[in-house]
């Protein structure tokens, strides 16, 4: 028995297109060009945030809420240059609390999208993004920090800072001796 794809009426297709583009972050609006130097974003406790809908204030309010708070649609969260979370409109992906996970390749020329999606995105080290972020306690809206319920990652704060400083899309910035040593240690782990 062959399963057939349901046929969508023109009205259904138009309604879906309207819902995706009217006041929401349409999937095609989030492209590789959306992402540039991580350090051009706003730093918050070691990670960076932005909002592609222009509501940075609301994103910062969520990021800085002492007891946690849902992030608004359009929020962008990055810890390292190659991994991004983008908050989509309510109902876009209930499994991921409306977060889209994006894995990037980055170079001096810019960004390219290696993988994107919701429950099935795997980073370059073989880790499923959702499998880590789903462990965050609900009030943290799937954002992992040391006290949010997520498993620890195998990177030290110094390694993370060094990785952020060496984003090839950014203007070069000097590394401390400690950051240089951390990058060497990270290279040895790979």
Short mmCIF file of N, CA and C in Angstrom, two decimals:
data_model
loop_
_atom_site.label_atom_id
_atom_site.label_comp_id
_atom_site.label_asym_id
_atom_site.label_seq_id
_atom_site.Cartn_x
_atom_site.Cartn_y
_atom_site.Cartn_z
N UNK A 1 0.84 -1.17 0.00
CA UNK A 1 0.00 0.00 0.00
C UNK A 1 0.90 1.24 0.00
N UNK A 2 0.63 2.15 -0.89
CA UNK A 2 1.41 3.38 -1.00
C UNK A 2 0.65 4.52 -0.35
N UNK A 3 1.33 5.22 0.52
CA UNK A 3 0.73 6.38 1.16
C UNK A 3 0.85 7.57 0.23
N UNK A 4 -0.21 8.31 0.09
CA UNK A 4 -0.20 9.48 -0.76
C UNK A 4 -0.11 10.73 0.09
N UNK A 5 0.63 11.69 -0.41
CA UNK A 5 0.70 12.98 0.26
C UNK A 5 -0.64 13.67 0.16
N UNK A 6 -1.11 14.29 1.23
CA UNK A 6 -2.36 15.02 1.13
C UNK A 6 -2.19 16.20 0.19
N UNK A 7 -3.20 16.48 -0.60
CA UNK A 7 -3.15 17.61 -1.51
C UNK A 7 -3.67 18.84 -0.77
N UNK A 8 -2.92 19.90 -0.85
CA UNK A 8 -3.33 21.13 -0.22
C UNK A 8 -3.98 22.04 -1.24
N UNK A 9 -5.07 22.64 -0.83
CA UNK A 9 -5.74 23.58 -1.72
C UNK A 9 -4.90 24.84 -1.84
N UNK A 10 -5.16 25.60 -2.89
CA UNK A 10 -4.46 26.88 -3.08
C UNK A 10 -4.69 27.78 -1.87
N UNK A 11 -5.90 27.75 -1.32
CA UNK A 11 -6.21 28.58 -0.14
C UNK A 11 -5.37 28.15 1.06
N UNK A 12 -5.18 26.84 1.25
CA UNK A 12 -4.36 26.35 2.35
C UNK A 12 -2.91 26.79 2.20
N UNK A 13 -2.42 26.70 0.97
CA UNK A 13 -1.05 27.11 0.71
C UNK A 13 -0.89 28.61 0.97
N UNK A 14 -1.84 29.41 0.49
CA UNK A 14 -1.79 30.85 0.70
C UNK A 14 -1.90 31.21 2.18
N UNK A 15 -2.77 30.50 2.91
CA UNK A 15 -2.92 30.77 4.33
C UNK A 15 -1.62 30.45 5.07
N UNK A 16 -1.01 29.32 4.73
CA UNK A 16 0.25 28.95 5.36
C UNK A 16 1.33 29.99 5.06
N UNK A 17 1.42 30.41 3.81
CA UNK A 17 2.41 31.43 3.43
C UNK A 17 2.15 32.73 4.19
N UNK A 18 0.89 33.09 4.34
CA UNK A 18 0.54 34.31 5.06
C UNK A 18 0.93 34.20 6.52
N UNK A 19 0.65 33.06 7.15
CA UNK A 19 1.00 32.87 8.55
C UNK A 19 2.50 32.92 8.77
N UNK A 20 3.25 32.39 7.80
CA UNK A 20 4.69 32.37 7.94
C UNK A 20 5.33 33.74 7.72
N UNK A 21 4.64 34.61 7.00
CA UNK A 21 5.27 35.88 6.67
C UNK A 21 4.62 37.09 7.32
N UNK A 22 3.42 36.98 7.84
CA UNK A 22 2.77 38.16 8.42
C UNK A 22 3.12 38.30 9.89
N UNK A 23 4.12 39.11 10.16
CA UNK A 23 4.49 39.35 11.55
C UNK A 23 5.31 38.24 12.15
N UNK A 24 5.56 37.19 11.42
CA UNK A 24 6.37 36.11 11.96
C UNK A 24 7.72 36.10 11.26
N UNK A 25 8.60 35.26 11.75
CA UNK A 25 9.90 35.11 11.13
C UNK A 25 9.76 34.00 10.10
N UNK A 26 9.59 34.36 8.84
CA UNK A 26 9.45 33.36 7.79
C UNK A 26 10.75 32.58 7.67
N UNK A 27 10.65 31.27 7.39
CA UNK A 27 11.85 30.44 7.31
C UNK A 27 12.85 31.00 6.32
N UNK A 28 12.36 31.47 5.17
CA UNK A 28 13.30 31.98 4.18
C UNK A 28 13.88 33.32 4.57
N UNK A 29 13.36 33.94 5.62
CA UNK A 29 13.93 35.20 6.11
C UNK A 29 15.17 34.94 6.96
N UNK A 30 15.33 33.72 7.44
CA UNK A 30 16.52 33.34 8.20
C UNK A 30 17.43 32.60 7.25
N UNK A 31 18.44 33.31 6.76
CA UNK A 31 19.39 32.75 5.81
C UNK A 31 20.79 32.82 6.40
N UNK A 32 21.75 32.30 5.68
CA UNK A 32 23.14 32.38 6.13
C UNK A 32 23.56 33.83 6.35
N UNK A 33 23.02 34.74 5.55
CA UNK A 33 23.36 36.16 5.69
C UNK A 33 22.83 36.78 6.97
N UNK A 34 21.91 36.09 7.64
CA UNK A 34 21.37 36.58 8.92
C UNK A 34 22.47 36.59 9.99
N UNK A 35 23.47 35.73 9.82
CA UNK A 35 24.47 35.51 10.86
C UNK A 35 25.83 36.06 10.44
N UNK A 36 26.37 36.92 11.29
CA UNK A 36 27.71 37.47 11.05
C UNK A 36 28.50 37.37 12.34
N UNK A 37 29.47 38.22 12.50
CA UNK A 37 30.37 38.17 13.66
C UNK A 37 29.60 38.03 14.97
N UNK A 38 29.90 36.98 15.71
CA UNK A 38 29.20 36.73 16.98
C UNK A 38 29.37 37.90 17.94
N UNK A 39 30.52 38.56 17.88
CA UNK A 39 30.79 39.65 18.83
C UNK A 39 30.03 40.93 18.49
N UNK A 40 29.35 40.96 17.34
CA UNK A 40 28.48 42.11 17.02
C UNK A 40 27.14 42.01 17.73
N UNK A 41 26.88 40.84 18.31
CA UNK A 41 25.65 40.65 19.08
C UNK A 41 25.87 41.20 20.49
N UNK A 42 24.82 41.17 21.31
CA UNK A 42 24.91 41.69 22.67
C UNK A 42 25.34 40.58 23.62
N UNK A 43 26.44 40.79 24.37
CA UNK A 43 26.90 39.75 25.30
C UNK A 43 26.03 39.69 26.55
N UNK A 44 25.78 38.45 26.99
CA UNK A 44 25.04 38.20 28.23
C UNK A 44 25.70 37.00 28.91
N UNK A 45 26.39 37.23 30.01
CA UNK A 45 27.01 36.15 30.81
C UNK A 45 27.76 35.10 29.98
N UNK A 46 28.50 35.50 28.98
CA UNK A 46 29.31 34.55 28.23
C UNK A 46 28.68 34.05 26.94
N UNK A 47 27.41 34.34 26.69
CA UNK A 47 26.82 34.01 25.39
C UNK A 47 26.34 35.31 24.77
N UNK A 48 25.83 35.24 23.55
CA UNK A 48 25.43 36.44 22.83
C UNK A 48 23.99 36.33 22.36
N UNK A 49 23.28 37.46 22.35
CA UNK A 49 21.88 37.48 21.89
C UNK A 49 21.65 38.62 20.90
N UNK A 50 20.60 38.45 20.13
CA UNK A 50 20.13 39.48 19.20
C UNK A 50 18.66 39.17 18.96
N UNK A 51 18.02 39.97 18.13
CA UNK A 51 16.63 39.70 17.76
C UNK A 51 16.44 40.14 16.32
N UNK A 52 16.16 39.20 15.44
CA UNK A 52 16.04 39.50 14.01
C UNK A 52 14.76 40.25 13.68
N UNK A 53 13.85 40.36 14.64
CA UNK A 53 12.65 41.16 14.43
C UNK A 53 12.82 42.57 14.99
N UNK A 54 13.99 42.84 15.55
CA UNK A 54 14.27 44.17 16.06
C UNK A 54 13.90 44.39 17.52
N UNK A 55 13.44 43.35 18.21
CA UNK A 55 13.01 43.51 19.60
C UNK A 55 14.09 43.03 20.57
N UNK A 56 15.28 43.63 20.45
CA UNK A 56 16.40 43.24 21.31
C UNK A 56 16.08 43.45 22.78
N UNK A 57 15.34 44.50 23.09
CA UNK A 57 14.99 44.79 24.48
C UNK A 57 14.25 43.61 25.13
N UNK A 58 13.29 43.04 24.42
CA UNK A 58 12.53 41.90 24.95
C UNK A 58 13.42 40.66 25.08
N UNK A 59 14.32 40.47 24.12
CA UNK A 59 15.25 39.34 24.19
C UNK A 59 16.16 39.50 25.40
N UNK A 60 16.68 40.69 25.61
CA UNK A 60 17.54 40.94 26.78
C UNK A 60 16.77 40.77 28.09
N UNK A 61 15.51 41.17 28.11
CA UNK A 61 14.69 40.98 29.31
C UNK A 61 14.58 39.50 29.65
N UNK A 62 14.38 38.66 28.64
CA UNK A 62 14.30 37.22 28.87
C UNK A 62 15.66 36.67 29.31
N UNK A 63 16.71 37.08 28.63
CA UNK A 63 18.05 36.58 28.94
C UNK A 63 18.49 36.97 30.34
N UNK A 64 18.05 38.12 30.81
CA UNK A 64 18.47 38.62 32.12
C UNK A 64 17.46 38.38 33.24
N UNK A 65 16.36 37.72 32.95
CA UNK A 65 15.34 37.46 33.98
C UNK A 65 15.90 36.48 35.02
N UNK A 66 15.98 36.92 36.25
CA UNK A 66 16.58 36.12 37.32
C UNK A 66 15.88 34.78 37.53
N UNK A 67 14.59 34.73 37.31
CA UNK A 67 13.82 33.50 37.51
C UNK A 67 13.44 32.82 36.20
N UNK A 68 14.00 33.30 35.09
CA UNK A 68 13.69 32.74 33.78
C UNK A 68 12.46 33.39 33.18
N UNK A 69 12.39 33.33 31.86
CA UNK A 69 11.28 33.94 31.13
C UNK A 69 11.34 33.45 29.69
N UNK A 70 10.18 33.25 29.04
CA UNK A 70 10.21 32.84 27.63
C UNK A 70 10.83 33.94 26.75
N UNK A 71 11.60 33.52 25.79
CA UNK A 71 12.20 34.46 24.84
C UNK A 71 11.15 34.81 23.78
N UNK A 72 11.17 36.04 23.27
CA UNK A 72 10.22 36.43 22.23
C UNK A 72 10.65 35.89 20.86
N UNK A 73 9.69 35.78 19.96
CA UNK A 73 9.99 35.37 18.59
C UNK A 73 11.02 36.31 18.00
N UNK A 74 11.93 35.75 17.23
CA UNK A 74 12.99 36.54 16.61
C UNK A 74 14.28 36.54 17.41
N UNK A 75 14.24 36.02 18.64
CA UNK A 75 15.45 35.98 19.46
C UNK A 75 16.49 35.06 18.83
N UNK A 76 17.72 35.49 18.90
CA UNK A 76 18.86 34.70 18.41
C UNK A 76 19.80 34.53 19.60
N UNK A 77 20.22 33.29 19.85
CA UNK A 77 21.13 33.00 20.96
C UNK A 77 22.30 32.19 20.41
N UNK A 78 23.52 32.63 20.76
CA UNK A 78 24.72 31.94 20.32
C UNK A 78 25.74 31.88 21.45
N UNK A 79 26.32 30.71 21.64
CA UNK A 79 27.44 30.55 22.56
C UNK A 79 28.75 30.54 21.77
N UNK A 80 28.75 29.83 20.66
CA UNK A 80 29.92 29.73 19.78
C UNK A 80 29.50 30.11 18.37
N UNK A 81 30.44 30.52 17.52
CA UNK A 81 30.09 31.00 16.19
C UNK A 81 29.35 30.00 15.30
N UNK A 82 29.53 28.72 15.51
CA UNK A 82 28.97 27.72 14.59
C UNK A 82 27.61 27.16 14.99
N UNK A 83 27.08 27.56 16.13
CA UNK A 83 25.79 27.03 16.58
C UNK A 83 24.87 28.18 16.98
N UNK A 84 23.65 28.16 16.46
CA UNK A 84 22.69 29.24 16.68
C UNK A 84 21.33 28.66 17.03
N UNK A 85 20.63 29.36 17.91
CA UNK A 85 19.22 29.07 18.18
C UNK A 85 18.42 30.31 17.77
N UNK A 86 17.33 30.11 17.03
CA UNK A 86 16.45 31.21 16.63
C UNK A 86 15.05 30.87 17.13
N UNK A 87 14.46 31.77 17.90
CA UNK A 87 13.11 31.56 18.43
C UNK A 87 12.10 31.92 17.35
N UNK A 88 11.24 30.96 17.01
CA UNK A 88 10.23 31.14 15.98
C UNK A 88 8.90 31.51 16.63
N UNK A 89 7.89 31.76 15.83
CA UNK A 89 6.56 32.13 16.32
C UNK A 89 5.95 30.99 17.15
N UNK A 90 5.10 31.35 18.08
CA UNK A 90 4.41 30.37 18.93
C UNK A 90 3.70 29.33 18.07
N UNK A 91 3.90 28.07 18.39
CA UNK A 91 3.27 26.97 17.66
C UNK A 91 4.07 26.46 16.49
N UNK A 92 5.18 27.09 16.17
CA UNK A 92 5.99 26.70 15.01
C UNK A 92 6.56 25.30 15.20
N UNK A 93 7.05 25.00 16.41
CA UNK A 93 7.61 23.69 16.72
C UNK A 93 7.44 23.42 18.22
N UNK A 94 6.27 22.91 18.62
CA UNK A 94 6.03 22.67 20.04
C UNK A 94 7.09 21.79 20.70
N UNK A 95 7.66 20.82 19.97
CA UNK A 95 8.66 19.92 20.53
C UNK A 95 9.88 20.68 21.02
N UNK A 96 10.26 21.75 20.29
CA UNK A 96 11.46 22.51 20.65
C UNK A 96 11.12 23.85 21.30
N UNK A 97 9.89 23.98 21.75
CA UNK A 97 9.43 25.23 22.34
C UNK A 97 9.63 26.39 21.37
N UNK A 98 9.49 26.07 20.06
CA UNK A 98 9.57 27.02 18.96
C UNK A 98 10.98 27.51 18.65
N UNK A 99 12.00 26.83 19.16
CA UNK A 99 13.38 27.15 18.81
C UNK A 99 13.78 26.37 17.57
N UNK A 100 14.43 27.04 16.65
CA UNK A 100 15.06 26.37 15.50
C UNK A 100 16.55 26.33 15.79
N UNK A 101 17.15 25.17 15.56
CA UNK A 101 18.58 24.99 15.77
C UNK A 101 19.28 25.07 14.41
N UNK A 102 20.36 25.83 14.36
CA UNK A 102 21.08 26.02 13.10
C UNK A 102 22.56 25.79 13.34
N UNK A 103 23.14 24.93 12.53
CA UNK A 103 24.57 24.64 12.56
C UNK A 103 25.21 25.37 11.38
N UNK A 104 26.21 26.19 11.65
CA UNK A 104 26.85 27.00 10.62
C UNK A 104 28.26 26.55 10.32
N UNK A 105 28.68 26.80 9.08
CA UNK A 105 30.09 26.82 8.73
C UNK A 105 30.43 28.30 8.65
N UNK A 106 31.54 28.71 9.24
CA UNK A 106 31.91 30.13 9.23
C UNK A 106 33.32 30.29 8.66
N UNK A 107 33.51 31.38 7.93
CA UNK A 107 34.82 31.72 7.37
C UNK A 107 34.90 33.24 7.27
N UNK A 108 36.04 33.74 6.84
CA UNK A 108 36.20 35.18 6.66
C UNK A 108 35.21 35.72 5.64
N UNK A 109 34.74 34.87 4.74
CA UNK A 109 33.78 35.29 3.72
C UNK A 109 32.35 35.36 4.25
N UNK A 110 32.08 34.75 5.40
CA UNK A 110 30.74 34.79 5.98
C UNK A 110 30.30 33.45 6.52
N UNK A 111 28.98 33.24 6.50
CA UNK A 111 28.38 32.03 7.08
C UNK A 111 27.70 31.23 5.98
N UNK A 112 27.65 29.92 6.19
CA UNK A 112 26.78 29.07 5.38
C UNK A 112 26.10 28.10 6.34
N UNK A 113 24.89 27.72 6.00
CA UNK A 113 24.11 26.84 6.87
C UNK A 113 24.45 25.39 6.54
N UNK A 114 24.95 24.70 7.53
CA UNK A 114 25.31 23.28 7.40
C UNK A 114 24.07 22.41 7.67
N UNK A 115 23.30 22.78 8.68
CA UNK A 115 22.09 22.04 9.05
C UNK A 115 21.16 22.99 9.78
N UNK A 116 19.86 22.74 9.63
CA UNK A 116 18.88 23.54 10.37
C UNK A 116 17.64 22.70 10.57
N UNK A 117 16.92 23.00 11.63
CA UNK A 117 15.70 22.26 11.89
C UNK A 117 15.32 22.36 13.36
N UNK A 118 14.59 21.35 13.79
CA UNK A 118 14.02 21.41 15.13
C UNK A 118 14.49 20.23 15.97
N UNK A 119 13.86 19.09 15.88
CA UNK A 119 14.22 17.97 16.75
C UNK A 119 15.37 17.13 16.22
N UNK A 120 15.77 17.32 14.97
CA UNK A 120 16.73 16.40 14.37
C UNK A 120 18.08 16.99 14.00
N UNK A 121 18.40 18.19 14.44
CA UNK A 121 19.68 18.80 14.08
C UNK A 121 20.79 18.25 14.97
N UNK A 122 21.86 17.81 14.31
CA UNK A 122 23.02 17.26 15.00
C UNK A 122 24.20 18.18 14.69
N UNK A 123 24.94 18.55 15.73
CA UNK A 123 26.09 19.44 15.50
C UNK A 123 27.27 18.65 14.95
N UNK A 124 28.32 19.36 14.60
CA UNK A 124 29.49 18.74 13.95
C UNK A 124 30.21 17.74 14.86
N UNK A 125 29.89 17.72 16.14
CA UNK A 125 30.52 16.77 17.07
C UNK A 125 29.62 15.57 17.35
N UNK A 126 28.49 15.49 16.63
CA UNK A 126 27.59 14.35 16.77
C UNK A 126 26.52 14.51 17.82
N UNK A 127 26.41 15.67 18.43
CA UNK A 127 25.40 15.89 19.47
C UNK A 127 24.11 16.45 18.89
N UNK A 128 23.00 15.87 19.30
CA UNK A 128 21.69 16.38 18.89
C UNK A 128 21.38 17.61 19.74
N UNK A 129 21.10 18.73 19.08
CA UNK A 129 20.88 20.00 19.79
C UNK A 129 19.73 19.88 20.79
N UNK A 130 18.60 19.35 20.34
CA UNK A 130 17.43 19.24 21.22
C UNK A 130 17.73 18.35 22.42
N UNK A 131 18.47 17.27 22.23
CA UNK A 131 18.76 16.35 23.34
C UNK A 131 19.44 17.07 24.50
N UNK A 132 20.26 18.06 24.21
CA UNK A 132 20.89 18.85 25.27
C UNK A 132 19.93 19.90 25.83
N UNK A 133 19.34 20.68 24.93
CA UNK A 133 18.54 21.83 25.37
C UNK A 133 17.22 21.45 26.04
N UNK A 134 16.69 20.28 25.75
CA UNK A 134 15.43 19.86 26.37
C UNK A 134 15.60 19.63 27.87
N UNK A 135 16.83 19.47 28.31
CA UNK A 135 17.10 19.24 29.74
C UNK A 135 17.04 20.52 30.57
N UNK A 136 17.01 21.68 29.91
CA UNK A 136 16.89 22.93 30.65
C UNK A 136 15.55 22.96 31.37
N UNK A 137 15.55 23.44 32.59
CA UNK A 137 14.30 23.55 33.34
C UNK A 137 13.36 24.50 32.60
N UNK A 138 12.05 24.25 32.65
CA UNK A 138 11.09 24.99 31.82
C UNK A 138 11.19 26.51 31.88
N UNK A 139 11.48 27.06 33.04
CA UNK A 139 11.52 28.53 33.14
C UNK A 139 12.67 29.14 32.33
N UNK A 140 13.64 28.33 31.89
CA UNK A 140 14.79 28.85 31.14
C UNK A 140 14.58 28.76 29.63
N UNK A 141 13.43 28.30 29.18
CA UNK A 141 13.08 28.29 27.75
C UNK A 141 14.17 27.65 26.89
N UNK A 142 14.63 26.49 27.32
CA UNK A 142 15.61 25.67 26.62
C UNK A 142 17.00 26.30 26.49
N UNK A 143 17.26 27.34 27.24
CA UNK A 143 18.59 27.94 27.23
C UNK A 143 19.43 27.29 28.33
N UNK A 144 20.57 26.74 27.93
CA UNK A 144 21.44 26.04 28.87
C UNK A 144 22.48 27.00 29.44
N UNK A 145 22.55 27.02 30.74
CA UNK A 145 23.64 27.66 31.47
C UNK A 145 23.98 26.71 32.61
N UNK A 146 24.98 27.03 33.39
CA UNK A 146 25.46 26.09 34.39
C UNK A 146 24.40 25.63 35.39
N UNK A 147 23.45 26.46 35.72
CA UNK A 147 22.46 26.08 36.73
C UNK A 147 21.05 25.91 36.15
N UNK A 148 20.96 25.59 34.87
CA UNK A 148 19.64 25.47 34.24
C UNK A 148 19.16 24.04 34.06
N UNK A 149 19.93 23.06 34.48
CA UNK A 149 19.51 21.67 34.39
C UNK A 149 20.13 20.90 33.24
N UNK A 150 20.84 21.55 32.36
CA UNK A 150 21.47 20.89 31.21
C UNK A 150 22.75 20.19 31.64
N UNK A 151 23.14 19.18 30.86
CA UNK A 151 24.42 18.53 31.10
C UNK A 151 25.54 19.53 30.79
N UNK A 152 26.64 19.46 31.53
CA UNK A 152 27.75 20.36 31.23
C UNK A 152 28.37 20.03 29.88
N UNK A 153 28.88 21.05 29.20
CA UNK A 153 29.57 20.82 27.94
C UNK A 153 31.06 20.68 28.23
N UNK A 154 31.81 20.02 27.34
CA UNK A 154 33.23 19.77 27.63
C UNK A 154 34.14 20.94 27.26
N UNK A 155 33.66 22.15 27.44
CA UNK A 155 34.46 23.34 27.16
C UNK A 155 34.54 24.19 28.42
N UNK A 156 35.72 24.69 28.70
CA UNK A 156 35.88 25.59 29.84
C UNK A 156 35.44 27.00 29.42
N UNK A 157 35.15 27.86 30.38
CA UNK A 157 34.83 29.25 30.03
C UNK A 157 35.94 29.93 29.21
N UNK A 158 37.18 29.61 29.51
CA UNK A 158 38.29 30.21 28.76
C UNK A 158 38.29 29.70 27.31
N UNK A 159 38.02 28.41 27.11
CA UNK A 159 37.92 27.86 25.75
C UNK A 159 36.81 28.56 24.97
N UNK A 160 35.67 28.73 25.63
CA UNK A 160 34.53 29.38 24.97
C UNK A 160 34.88 30.80 24.56
N UNK A 161 35.50 31.55 25.46
CA UNK A 161 35.89 32.94 25.17
C UNK A 161 36.87 32.97 23.99
N UNK A 162 37.81 32.04 23.98
CA UNK A 162 38.80 31.99 22.89
C UNK A 162 38.12 31.66 21.56
N UNK A 163 37.17 30.74 21.58
CA UNK A 163 36.43 30.39 20.36
C UNK A 163 35.65 31.60 19.86
N UNK A 164 35.02 32.32 20.77
CA UNK A 164 34.27 33.52 20.39
C UNK A 164 35.21 34.58 19.80
N UNK A 165 36.39 34.72 20.38
CA UNK A 165 37.34 35.73 19.91
C UNK A 165 37.94 35.38 18.55
N UNK A 166 37.91 34.11 18.18
CA UNK A 166 38.52 33.69 16.92
C UNK A 166 37.48 33.45 15.82
N UNK A 167 36.28 33.98 15.99
CA UNK A 167 35.26 33.90 14.93
C UNK A 167 35.87 34.56 13.68
N UNK A 168 36.05 33.81 12.59
CA UNK A 168 36.72 34.36 11.41
C UNK A 168 35.92 35.46 10.70
N UNK A 169 34.65 35.63 11.07
CA UNK A 169 33.83 36.68 10.46
C UNK A 169 34.07 38.03 11.13
N UNK A 170 34.78 38.04 12.25
CA UNK A 170 35.02 39.25 13.04
C UNK A 170 36.40 39.83 12.75
N UNK A 171 36.55 41.10 13.12
CA UNK A 171 37.88 41.71 13.10
C UNK A 171 38.75 40.94 14.10
N UNK A 172 39.99 40.67 13.76
CA UNK A 172 40.86 39.97 14.71
C UNK A 172 41.00 40.72 16.03
N UNK A 173 41.07 39.95 17.09
CA UNK A 173 41.28 40.52 18.42
C UNK A 173 42.34 39.66 19.12
N UNK A 174 43.20 40.28 19.91
CA UNK A 174 44.27 39.51 20.54
C UNK A 174 43.74 38.49 21.56
N UNK A 175 44.43 37.38 21.63
CA UNK A 175 44.13 36.35 22.63
C UNK A 175 45.13 36.46 23.76
N UNK A 176 44.66 36.19 24.96
CA UNK A 176 45.57 36.13 26.11
C UNK A 176 46.35 34.82 26.01
N UNK A 177 47.42 34.71 26.77
CA UNK A 177 48.19 33.46 26.80
C UNK A 177 47.31 32.31 27.26
N UNK A 178 46.45 32.58 28.23
CA UNK A 178 45.53 31.55 28.74
C UNK A 178 44.56 31.09 27.64
N UNK A 179 44.06 32.02 26.85
CA UNK A 179 43.16 31.67 25.74
C UNK A 179 43.88 30.89 24.65
N UNK A 180 45.12 31.25 24.36
CA UNK A 180 45.93 30.50 23.38
C UNK A 180 46.12 29.07 23.86
N UNK A 181 46.45 28.91 25.14
CA UNK A 181 46.64 27.57 25.71
C UNK A 181 45.34 26.77 25.66
N UNK A 182 44.22 27.44 25.92
CA UNK A 182 42.92 26.76 25.88
C UNK A 182 42.60 26.27 24.48
N UNK A 183 42.91 27.07 23.45
CA UNK A 183 42.69 26.63 22.07
C UNK A 183 43.59 25.45 21.71
N UNK A 184 44.82 25.46 22.20
CA UNK A 184 45.72 24.32 21.97
C UNK A 184 45.18 23.06 22.64
N UNK A 185 44.67 23.21 23.86
CA UNK A 185 44.09 22.06 24.57
C UNK A 185 42.87 21.53 23.82
N UNK A 186 42.07 22.46 23.29
CA UNK A 186 40.88 22.07 22.54
C UNK A 186 41.27 21.33 21.26
N UNK A 187 42.32 21.80 20.59
CA UNK A 187 42.81 21.13 19.38
C UNK A 187 43.24 19.71 19.70
N UNK A 188 43.89 19.53 20.83
CA UNK A 188 44.37 18.21 21.23
C UNK A 188 43.19 17.26 21.49
N UNK A 189 42.05 17.80 21.96
CA UNK A 189 40.88 16.97 22.24
C UNK A 189 40.25 16.44 20.95
N UNK A 190 40.35 17.22 19.89
CA UNK A 190 39.73 16.81 18.61
C UNK A 190 40.52 15.70 18.02
#
